[in-house]
Short mmCIF file of C-alpha atoms in Angstrom, two decimals:
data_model
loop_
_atom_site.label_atom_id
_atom_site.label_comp_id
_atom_site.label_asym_id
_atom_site.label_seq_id
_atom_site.Cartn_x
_atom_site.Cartn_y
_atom_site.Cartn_z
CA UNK A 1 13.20 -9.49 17.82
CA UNK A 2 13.45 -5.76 18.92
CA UNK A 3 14.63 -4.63 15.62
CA UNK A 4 13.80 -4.95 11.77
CA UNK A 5 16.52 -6.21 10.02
CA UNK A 6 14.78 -5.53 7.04
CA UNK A 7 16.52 -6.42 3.18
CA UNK A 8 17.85 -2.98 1.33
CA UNK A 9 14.13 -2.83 -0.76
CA UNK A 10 12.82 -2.17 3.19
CA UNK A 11 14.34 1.03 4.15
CA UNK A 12 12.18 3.27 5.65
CA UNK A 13 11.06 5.76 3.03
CA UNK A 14 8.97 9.04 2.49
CA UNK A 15 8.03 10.97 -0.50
CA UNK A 16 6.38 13.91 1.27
CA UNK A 17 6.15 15.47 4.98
CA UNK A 18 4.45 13.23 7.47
CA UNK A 19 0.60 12.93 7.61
CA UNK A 20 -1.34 12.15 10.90
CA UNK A 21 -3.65 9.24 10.87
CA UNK A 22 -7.35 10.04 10.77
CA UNK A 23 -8.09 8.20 13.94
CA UNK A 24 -4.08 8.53 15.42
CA UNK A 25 -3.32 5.93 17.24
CA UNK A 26 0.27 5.85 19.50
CA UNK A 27 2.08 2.74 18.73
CA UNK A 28 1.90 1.74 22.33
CA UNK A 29 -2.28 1.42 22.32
CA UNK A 30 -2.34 -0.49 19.24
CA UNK A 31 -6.38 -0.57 18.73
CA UNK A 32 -8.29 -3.36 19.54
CA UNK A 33 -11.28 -4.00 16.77
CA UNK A 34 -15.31 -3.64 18.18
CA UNK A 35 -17.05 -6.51 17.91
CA UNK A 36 -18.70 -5.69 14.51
CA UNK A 37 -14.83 -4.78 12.58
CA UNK A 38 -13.02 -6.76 10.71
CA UNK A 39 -9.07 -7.04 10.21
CA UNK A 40 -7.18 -8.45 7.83
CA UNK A 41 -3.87 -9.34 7.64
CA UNK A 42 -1.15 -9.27 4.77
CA UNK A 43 -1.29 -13.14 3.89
CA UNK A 44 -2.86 -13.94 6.58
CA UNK A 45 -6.51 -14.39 7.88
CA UNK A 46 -9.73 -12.27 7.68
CA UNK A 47 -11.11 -12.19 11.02
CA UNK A 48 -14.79 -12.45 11.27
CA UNK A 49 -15.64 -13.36 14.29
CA UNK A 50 -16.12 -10.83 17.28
CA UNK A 51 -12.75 -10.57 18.48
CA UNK A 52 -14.02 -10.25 22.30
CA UNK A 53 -15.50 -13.81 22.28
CA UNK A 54 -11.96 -14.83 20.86
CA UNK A 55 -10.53 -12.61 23.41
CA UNK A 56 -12.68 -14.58 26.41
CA UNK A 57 -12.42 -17.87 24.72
CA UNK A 58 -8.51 -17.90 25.15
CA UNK A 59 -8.60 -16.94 28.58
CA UNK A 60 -11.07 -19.40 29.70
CA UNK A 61 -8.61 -21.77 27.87
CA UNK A 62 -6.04 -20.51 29.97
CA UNK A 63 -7.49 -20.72 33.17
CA UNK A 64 -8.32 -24.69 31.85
CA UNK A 65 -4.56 -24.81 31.68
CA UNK A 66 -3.64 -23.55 34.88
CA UNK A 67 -5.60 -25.65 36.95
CA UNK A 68 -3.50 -28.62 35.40
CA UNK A 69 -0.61 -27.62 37.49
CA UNK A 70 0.18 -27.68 41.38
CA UNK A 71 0.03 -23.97 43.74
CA UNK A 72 3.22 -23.74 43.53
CA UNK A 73 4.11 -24.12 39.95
CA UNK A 74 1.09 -21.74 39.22
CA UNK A 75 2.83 -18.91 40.91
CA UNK A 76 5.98 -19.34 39.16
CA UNK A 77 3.80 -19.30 36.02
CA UNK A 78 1.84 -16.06 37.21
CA UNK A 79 5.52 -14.24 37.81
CA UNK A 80 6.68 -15.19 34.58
CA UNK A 81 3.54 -12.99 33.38
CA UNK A 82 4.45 -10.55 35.43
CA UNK A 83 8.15 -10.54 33.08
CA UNK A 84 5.96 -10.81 29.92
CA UNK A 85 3.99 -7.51 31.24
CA UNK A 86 7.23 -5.37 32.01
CA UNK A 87 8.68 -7.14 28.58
CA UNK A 88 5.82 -5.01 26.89
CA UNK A 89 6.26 -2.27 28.53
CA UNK A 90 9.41 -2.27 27.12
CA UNK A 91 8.39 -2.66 23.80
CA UNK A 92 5.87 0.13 24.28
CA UNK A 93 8.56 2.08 24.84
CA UNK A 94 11.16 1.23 21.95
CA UNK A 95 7.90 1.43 19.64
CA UNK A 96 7.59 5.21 20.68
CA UNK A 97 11.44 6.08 20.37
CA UNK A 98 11.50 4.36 17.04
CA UNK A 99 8.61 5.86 15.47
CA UNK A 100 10.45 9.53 16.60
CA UNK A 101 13.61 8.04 14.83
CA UNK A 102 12.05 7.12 11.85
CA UNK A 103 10.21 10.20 11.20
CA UNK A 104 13.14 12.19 11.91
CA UNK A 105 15.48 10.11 8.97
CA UNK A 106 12.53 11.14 6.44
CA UNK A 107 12.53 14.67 7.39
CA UNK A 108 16.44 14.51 6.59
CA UNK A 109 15.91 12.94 3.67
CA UNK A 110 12.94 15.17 2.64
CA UNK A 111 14.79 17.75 0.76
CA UNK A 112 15.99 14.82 -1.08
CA UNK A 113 12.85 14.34 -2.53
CA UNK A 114 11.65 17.42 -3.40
CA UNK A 115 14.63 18.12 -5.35
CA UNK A 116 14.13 14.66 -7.46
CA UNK A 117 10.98 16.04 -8.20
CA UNK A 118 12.20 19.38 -9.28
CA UNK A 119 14.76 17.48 -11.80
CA UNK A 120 12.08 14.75 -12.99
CA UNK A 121 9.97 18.05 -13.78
CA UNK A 122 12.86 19.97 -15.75
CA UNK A 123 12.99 22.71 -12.99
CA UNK A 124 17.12 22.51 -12.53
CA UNK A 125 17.92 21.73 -16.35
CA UNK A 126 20.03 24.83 -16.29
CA UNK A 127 21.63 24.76 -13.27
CA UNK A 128 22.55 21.39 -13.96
CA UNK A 129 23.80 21.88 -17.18
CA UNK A 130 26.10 24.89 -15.61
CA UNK A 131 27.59 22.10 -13.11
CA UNK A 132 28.12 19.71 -15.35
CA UNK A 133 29.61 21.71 -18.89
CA UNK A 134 27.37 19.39 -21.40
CA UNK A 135 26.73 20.82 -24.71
CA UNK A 136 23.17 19.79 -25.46
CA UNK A 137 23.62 19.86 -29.20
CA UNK A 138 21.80 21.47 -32.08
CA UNK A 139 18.64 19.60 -31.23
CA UNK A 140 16.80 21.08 -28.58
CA UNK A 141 17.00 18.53 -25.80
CA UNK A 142 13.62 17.79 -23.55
CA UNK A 143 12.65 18.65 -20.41
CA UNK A 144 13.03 16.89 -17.46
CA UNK A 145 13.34 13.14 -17.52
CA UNK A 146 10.53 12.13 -19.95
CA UNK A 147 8.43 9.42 -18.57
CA UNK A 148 10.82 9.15 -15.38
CA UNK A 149 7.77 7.57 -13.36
CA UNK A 150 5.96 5.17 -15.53
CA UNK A 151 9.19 3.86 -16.44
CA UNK A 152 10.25 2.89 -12.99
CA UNK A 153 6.97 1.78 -12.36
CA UNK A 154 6.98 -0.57 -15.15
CA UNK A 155 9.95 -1.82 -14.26
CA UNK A 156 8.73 -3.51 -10.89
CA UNK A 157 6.83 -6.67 -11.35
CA UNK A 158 4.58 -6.28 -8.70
CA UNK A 159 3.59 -2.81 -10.29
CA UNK A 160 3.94 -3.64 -13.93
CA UNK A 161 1.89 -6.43 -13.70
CA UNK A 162 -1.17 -4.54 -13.56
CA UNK A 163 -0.20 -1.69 -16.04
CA UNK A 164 -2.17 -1.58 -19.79
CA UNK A 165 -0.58 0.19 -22.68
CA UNK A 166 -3.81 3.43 -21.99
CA UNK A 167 -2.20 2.94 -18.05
CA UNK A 168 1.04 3.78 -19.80
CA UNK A 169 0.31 6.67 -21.71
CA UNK A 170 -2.05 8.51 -18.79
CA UNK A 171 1.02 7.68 -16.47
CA UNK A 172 3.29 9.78 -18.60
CA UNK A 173 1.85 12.30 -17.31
CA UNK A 174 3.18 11.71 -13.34
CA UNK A 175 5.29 14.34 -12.00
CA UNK A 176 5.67 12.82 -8.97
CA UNK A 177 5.27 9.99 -6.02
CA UNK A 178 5.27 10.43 -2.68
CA UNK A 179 4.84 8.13 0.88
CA UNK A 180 3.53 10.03 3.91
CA UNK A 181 4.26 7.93 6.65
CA UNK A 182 2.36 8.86 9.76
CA UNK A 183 4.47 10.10 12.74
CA UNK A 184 3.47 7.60 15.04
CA UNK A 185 4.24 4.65 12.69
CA UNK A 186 0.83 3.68 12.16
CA UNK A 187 0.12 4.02 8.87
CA UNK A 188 0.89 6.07 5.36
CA UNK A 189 -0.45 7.80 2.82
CA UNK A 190 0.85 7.45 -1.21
CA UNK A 191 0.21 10.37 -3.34
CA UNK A 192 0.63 10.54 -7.34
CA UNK A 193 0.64 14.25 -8.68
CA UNK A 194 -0.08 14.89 -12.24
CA UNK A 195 0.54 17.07 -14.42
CA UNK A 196 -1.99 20.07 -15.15
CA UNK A 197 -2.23 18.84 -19.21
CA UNK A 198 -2.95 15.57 -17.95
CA UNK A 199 -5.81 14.62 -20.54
CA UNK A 200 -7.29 11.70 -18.76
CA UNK A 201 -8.57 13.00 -15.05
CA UNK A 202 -9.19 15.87 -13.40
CA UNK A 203 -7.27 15.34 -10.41
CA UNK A 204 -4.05 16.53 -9.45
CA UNK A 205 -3.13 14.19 -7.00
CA UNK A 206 -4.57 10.75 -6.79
CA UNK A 207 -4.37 9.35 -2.93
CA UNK A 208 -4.64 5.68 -1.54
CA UNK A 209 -4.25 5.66 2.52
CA UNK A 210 -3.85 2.72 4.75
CA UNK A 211 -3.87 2.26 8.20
CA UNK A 212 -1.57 -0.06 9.90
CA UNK A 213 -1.80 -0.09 13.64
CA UNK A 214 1.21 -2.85 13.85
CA UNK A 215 3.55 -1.30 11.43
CA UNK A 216 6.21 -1.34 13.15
CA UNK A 217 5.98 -4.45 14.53
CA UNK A 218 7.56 -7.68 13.32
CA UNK A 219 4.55 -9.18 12.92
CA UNK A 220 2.24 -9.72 9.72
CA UNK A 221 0.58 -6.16 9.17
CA UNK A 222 -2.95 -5.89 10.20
CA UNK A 223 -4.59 -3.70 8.04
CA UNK A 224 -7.31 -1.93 10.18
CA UNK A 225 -8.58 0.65 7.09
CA UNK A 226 -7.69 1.11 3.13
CA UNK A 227 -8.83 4.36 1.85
CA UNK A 228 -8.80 5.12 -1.92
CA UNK A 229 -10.21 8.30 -4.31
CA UNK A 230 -12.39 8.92 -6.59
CA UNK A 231 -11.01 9.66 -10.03
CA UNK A 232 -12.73 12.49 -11.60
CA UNK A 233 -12.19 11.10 -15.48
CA UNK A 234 -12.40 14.11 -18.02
CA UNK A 235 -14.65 11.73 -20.47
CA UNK A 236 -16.25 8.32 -21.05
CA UNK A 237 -13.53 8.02 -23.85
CA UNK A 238 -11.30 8.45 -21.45
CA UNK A 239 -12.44 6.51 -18.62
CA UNK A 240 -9.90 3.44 -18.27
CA UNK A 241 -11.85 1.68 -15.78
CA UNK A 242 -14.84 0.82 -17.80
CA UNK A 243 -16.06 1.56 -20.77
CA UNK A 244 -20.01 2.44 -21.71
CA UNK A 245 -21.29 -0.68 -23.80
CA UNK A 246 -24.05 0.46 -26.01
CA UNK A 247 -26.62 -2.50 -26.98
CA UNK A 248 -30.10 -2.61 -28.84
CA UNK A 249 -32.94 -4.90 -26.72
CA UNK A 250 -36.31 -5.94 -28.21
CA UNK A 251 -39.49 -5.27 -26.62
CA UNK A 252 -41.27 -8.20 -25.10
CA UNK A 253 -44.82 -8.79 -24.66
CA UNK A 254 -46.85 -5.47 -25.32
CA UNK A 255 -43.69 -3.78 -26.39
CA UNK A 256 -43.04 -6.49 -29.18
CA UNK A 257 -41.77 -5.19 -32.06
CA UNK A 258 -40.03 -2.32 -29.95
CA UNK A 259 -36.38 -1.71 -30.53
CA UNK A 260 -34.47 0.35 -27.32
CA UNK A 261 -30.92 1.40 -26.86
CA UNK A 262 -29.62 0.26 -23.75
CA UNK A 263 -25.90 1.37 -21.98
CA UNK A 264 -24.05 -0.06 -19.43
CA UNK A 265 -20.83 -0.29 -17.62
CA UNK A 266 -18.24 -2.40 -18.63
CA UNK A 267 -15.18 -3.62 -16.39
CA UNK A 268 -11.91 -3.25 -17.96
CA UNK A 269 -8.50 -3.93 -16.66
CA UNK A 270 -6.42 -0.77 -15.41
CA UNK A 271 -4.10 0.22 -12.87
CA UNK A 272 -6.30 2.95 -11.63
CA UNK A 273 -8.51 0.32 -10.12
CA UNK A 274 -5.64 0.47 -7.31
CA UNK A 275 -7.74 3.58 -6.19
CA UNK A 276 -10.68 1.40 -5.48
CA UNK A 277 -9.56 -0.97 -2.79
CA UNK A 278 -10.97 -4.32 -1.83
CA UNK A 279 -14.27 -3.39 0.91
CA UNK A 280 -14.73 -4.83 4.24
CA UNK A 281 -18.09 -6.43 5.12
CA UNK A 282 -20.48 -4.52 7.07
CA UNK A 283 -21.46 -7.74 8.71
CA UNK A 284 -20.90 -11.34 8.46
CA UNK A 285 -23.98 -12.51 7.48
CA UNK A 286 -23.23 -14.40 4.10
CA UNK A 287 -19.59 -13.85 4.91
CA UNK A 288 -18.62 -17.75 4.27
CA UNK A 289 -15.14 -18.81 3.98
CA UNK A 290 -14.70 -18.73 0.21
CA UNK A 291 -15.79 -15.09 0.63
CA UNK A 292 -13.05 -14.67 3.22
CA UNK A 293 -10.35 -16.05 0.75
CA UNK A 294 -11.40 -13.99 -1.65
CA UNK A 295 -11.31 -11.14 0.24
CA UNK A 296 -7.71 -12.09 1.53
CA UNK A 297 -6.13 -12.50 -1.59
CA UNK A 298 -7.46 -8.95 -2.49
CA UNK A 299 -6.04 -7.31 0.20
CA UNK A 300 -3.08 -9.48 -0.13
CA UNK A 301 -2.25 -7.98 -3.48
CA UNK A 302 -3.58 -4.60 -2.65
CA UNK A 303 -0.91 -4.44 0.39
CA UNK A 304 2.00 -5.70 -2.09
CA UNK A 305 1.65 -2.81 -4.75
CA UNK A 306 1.17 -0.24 -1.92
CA UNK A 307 4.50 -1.91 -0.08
CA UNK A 308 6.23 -1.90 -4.08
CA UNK A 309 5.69 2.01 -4.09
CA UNK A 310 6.21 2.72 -0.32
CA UNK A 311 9.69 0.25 -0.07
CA UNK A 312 11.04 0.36 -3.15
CA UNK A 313 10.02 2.81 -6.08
CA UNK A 314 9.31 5.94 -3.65
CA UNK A 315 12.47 5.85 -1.87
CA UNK A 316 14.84 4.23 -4.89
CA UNK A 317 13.17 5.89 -7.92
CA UNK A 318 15.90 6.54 -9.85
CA UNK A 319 17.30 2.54 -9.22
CA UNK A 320 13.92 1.10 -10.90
CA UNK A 321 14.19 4.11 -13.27
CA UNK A 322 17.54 2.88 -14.92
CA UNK A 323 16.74 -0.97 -14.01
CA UNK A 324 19.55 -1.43 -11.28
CA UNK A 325 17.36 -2.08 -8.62
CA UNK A 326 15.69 -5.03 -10.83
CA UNK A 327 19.25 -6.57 -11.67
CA UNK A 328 20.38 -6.20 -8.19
CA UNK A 329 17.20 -8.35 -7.06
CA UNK A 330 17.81 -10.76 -9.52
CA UNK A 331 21.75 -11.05 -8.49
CA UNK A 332 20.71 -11.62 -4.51
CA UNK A 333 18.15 -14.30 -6.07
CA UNK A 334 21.12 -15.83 -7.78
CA UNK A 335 23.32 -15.99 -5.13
CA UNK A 336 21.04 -17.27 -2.40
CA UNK A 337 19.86 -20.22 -4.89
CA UNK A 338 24.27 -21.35 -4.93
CA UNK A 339 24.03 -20.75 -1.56
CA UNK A 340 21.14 -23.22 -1.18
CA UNK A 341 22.30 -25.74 -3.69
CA UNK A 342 25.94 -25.25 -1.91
CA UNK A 343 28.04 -24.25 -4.37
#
């Protein structure tokens, strides 16, 4: 197909004004790996091999095939490549003019955005309460939308799923989430902003970038690079990524009877491992195939929670904010199970 006909949760989003890829690359070049890179695809395969030798092994197999078949049918073959070529040309083409089409939707819808954010944050309170003739009541009302963000988030499985009640209470402190979506389609860039009285990190915006050469294509996405942050964390208390273990050893051998405190790292589970994607192998030595499943699945549930935030929360915040967009799933899963069982 020429065209996504993707389901309401896919509708081309943006949080924030387009970014440029670090290494651009126009949708009609999509990038073709060295022999030392890896890709991986979302649900599909880790590619380890050089992808020349694949490259030369299928044409060898293809001259193998031709030499099956008679002169004649041979150059009928040979013209229908010559229809496949312009056919891509084509598509070269419609990938340019959509990426422009795309990018200019999101700049229309920009000033959507920004003024969400101004409303999560409290910044229209007045003028909104001027519009709309409420009396707030003797109780002095709060600001904003209190815990807008980490209410929407939690209310999308894929998301929620890897939320713990400390995730909860640092992401209270959200004032915002944004998708950059590079202008040529390749790619995008989420950003979380805190809040300055954000206890936990430093940071004010936390960033996770991927590049996506095929984006736009109907195909599987091949994920060429994943890019996370550092987290600057205020405190070892507050750290929710690990925790310092603190543990007394005895001396051995001439230190018997020697008693020394020891600390180390300790995993735990938190959202904010999200920043720290899954790593590509340098090489492929020891790279065996349970490595390379292991290394799918990562990036196969990596790619899922960025796509949650870039399809659906980003651009329908306020739908997963009130729980609509969860109830609206579950009705389309409903009605495509009667459809199946016929009724």
């Amino acid at each position: 197909k020429m065209t996504d006909e993707a389901p309401e949760e896919s509708t081309p989003n943006t949080g924030g004004d387009p970014v440029e890829p670090t290494d651009e690359v126009p949708p009609e070049n999509v990038d073709i790996p060295n022999d030392d890179e890896f890709f991986v695809d979302n649900g599909g395969d880790v590619v380890s091999e050089p992808v020349s030798e694949d490259n030369d092994d299928d044409e060898e197999e293809e001259e193998d095939i031709m030499k099956n078949f008679p002169p004649a049918v041979v150059k009928r073959v040979e013209k229908l490549q010559d229809l496949n070529t312009e056919q891509e040309s084509i598509l070269e083409e419609y990938l340019v003019e959509r990426a422009a089409l795309e990018q200019k939707f999101r700049s229309l819808c920009q000033p959507l955005y920004q003024q969400r954010a101004k409303i999560v944050a409290g910044e229209m309170d007045e003028e909104i309460a001027a519009e709309s003739q409420v009396e707030e009541g003797d109780d002095d009302p709060p600001k904003g939308i209190p815990q807008f963000w980490v209410c929407a988030i939690g209310h999308n499985e894929t998301i929620s799923d890897l939320l713990t009640e400390e995730d909860v209470d640092c992401l209270e402190y959200l004032s915002d989430i944004r998708c950059n979506e590079y202008s040529n389609g390749t790619g995008f860039v989420l950003e979380f902003h805190f809040r300055a009285d954000n206890p936990y990190f430093s940071n004010s915006v936390l960033t996770k970038r991927y590049d996506v050469p095929n984006m736009l294509l109907a195909d599987e996405p091949l994920l060429k690079n994943v890019e996370g942050c550092t987290i600057d964390w205020k405190s070892e208390e507050k750290c929710l990524t690990y925790r310092l273990v603190t543990k007394k050893q005895r001396g051995r051998g001439k230190h018997a009877g020697q008693v020394r405190t020891i600390q180390r790292k300790e995993h735990k589970e938190s959202f904010f491992h999200f920043f720290d994607p899954p790593k590509l192998p340098s090489t492929i030595d020891r790279f065996d195939e349970e490595d390379a499943e292991r290394l799918e699945e990562a990036f196969d549930a990596d790619y899922d929670v960025a796509n949650a935030f870039r399809l659906n929360v980003c651009p329908k915040a306020v739908l997963w904010f009130t729980g609509t967009a969860m109830d609206d799933i579950i009705e389309e899963f409903e009605e495509a199970a009667l459809e199946q069982n016929g009724i």
